């Protein structure tokens, strides 16, 4: 078993989460310069092993002005599909010639509103279209718990940097599980919010089915709760009930639907099933009622999602060709992206029909909560794969089949628009952290955070610092 790679040490960051770092800064226990310097040093120490940094802007961070917000002065990374003025965005693709963005987009401004200091951009697979942060012709992003394994995707770089202790919080977004998948792979908290809860990427709300939501990856439930409470005020959505600040667990007891099989009716890997059963036992011990359920989703959902995912790939390619004219070469797209685009070209009518069916996904999602308050599911169908198993250079249909076998639970929340949270729980073989997903009615993030706090307090999250560290990494 490979040793873990982390940067935790006795410096200004210590083992503090983002709330803890912000509090130490406000109290004058550490200085802004000390905290930023510690994060830079940690990043320099772990990234040669992880390859999670797409772009470093350390000098810019050190000379940046004081910030305000719940995480004022806390160092962080931004996923490289989000524009920050003055920094290039390459969306994980070799098709881009890097050039600085002229303005910060909505999700970028929303993230900066929390007060974080950006140290750079984190890696993602091309356009965020797959579930492992791997590339053609460059090093993959590795899992700090065991670098032989995938860090997940698409927010894999952000997840690896937070899990390794380089920074306590990082930006992420989620179109089919891209917050929750890497959260599960790296032992982090990852909340996908209700559709339209937070600001979205430009043009996202004009799509036939809006899949992507913005968020963060953190090591504690309170970091996620404090972030959401702060940034939902940046541009509040009056059509949704405000979440506000959820500061800890309540005594409320719920009826929880336990789901053990994916949308095709297949049971998960035994190791994931063991983690799920353990979480269900903990929740039962806390007084919640657990009832077994099945996902009430037509098996055709998988093919429909595949077709719509292909539309997303084609739409992004066209958008980048137009918006980055002279800086984008579609001939350099990786084989997986080209395979998705090929689906649209071969059968555009199938794509139209799939989109029409997916638009009914909100009602399908809502029906799952007719008799329960929350769903408890795995995040993934099997543990994180080894590096190379989901590499983008393999035949398209072969890779997509592997993705379906891996990502069996997260896309329904994106199509249905409901919130879902990945919560660390237990340990898997190979030294990897376990995780479960909680899902709730649209607009009910408060219940998810409440339950996540309960799991965290009853079964403390596994810590990478308790794993043997690689030489020179800790």
mmCIF file with all atom_site columns, C-alpha atoms in Angstrom, residues 25 33 64 118-119 166 207 211 301:
data_model
loop_
_atom_site.group_PDB
_atom_site.id
_atom_site.type_symbol
_atom_site.label_atom_id
_atom_site.label_alt_id
_atom_site.label_comp_id
_atom_site.label_asym_id
_atom_site.label_entity_id
_atom_site.label_seq_id
_atom_site.pdbx_PDB_ins_code
_atom_site.Cartn_x
_atom_site.Cartn_y
_atom_site.Cartn_z
_atom_site.occupancy
_atom_site.B_iso_or_equiv
_atom_site.pdbx_formal_charge
_atom_site.auth_seq_id
_atom_site.auth_comp_id
_atom_site.auth_asym_id
_atom_site.auth_atom_id
_atom_site.pdbx_PDB_model_num
ATOM 1 C CA . UNK A 1 25  ? -6.777  35.441 11.870  1.00 0.00 ? 25  UNK A CA 1
ATOM 2 C CA . UNK A 1 33  ? 1.104   36.616 5.645   1.00 0.00 ? 33  UNK A CA 1
ATOM 3 C CA . UNK A 1 64  ? -3.229  40.881 -2.750  1.00 0.00 ? 64  UNK A CA 1
ATOM 4 C CA . UNK A 1 118 ? -6.677  32.604 -4.308  1.00 0.00 ? 118 UNK A CA 1
ATOM 5 C CA . UNK A 1 119 ? -3.343  30.796 -4.620  1.00 0.00 ? 119 UNK A CA 1
ATOM 6 C CA . UNK A 1 166 ? -2.418  22.457 1.253   1.00 0.00 ? 166 UNK A CA 1
ATOM 7 C CA . UNK A 1 207 ? -29.759 25.217 -21.267 1.00 0.00 ? 207 UNK A CA 1
ATOM 8 C CA . UNK A 1 211 ? -27.158 20.337 -14.500 1.00 0.00 ? 211 UNK A CA 1
ATOM 9 C CA . UNK A 1 301 ? -32.139 7.350  -17.763 1.00 0.00 ? 301 UNK A CA 1
#
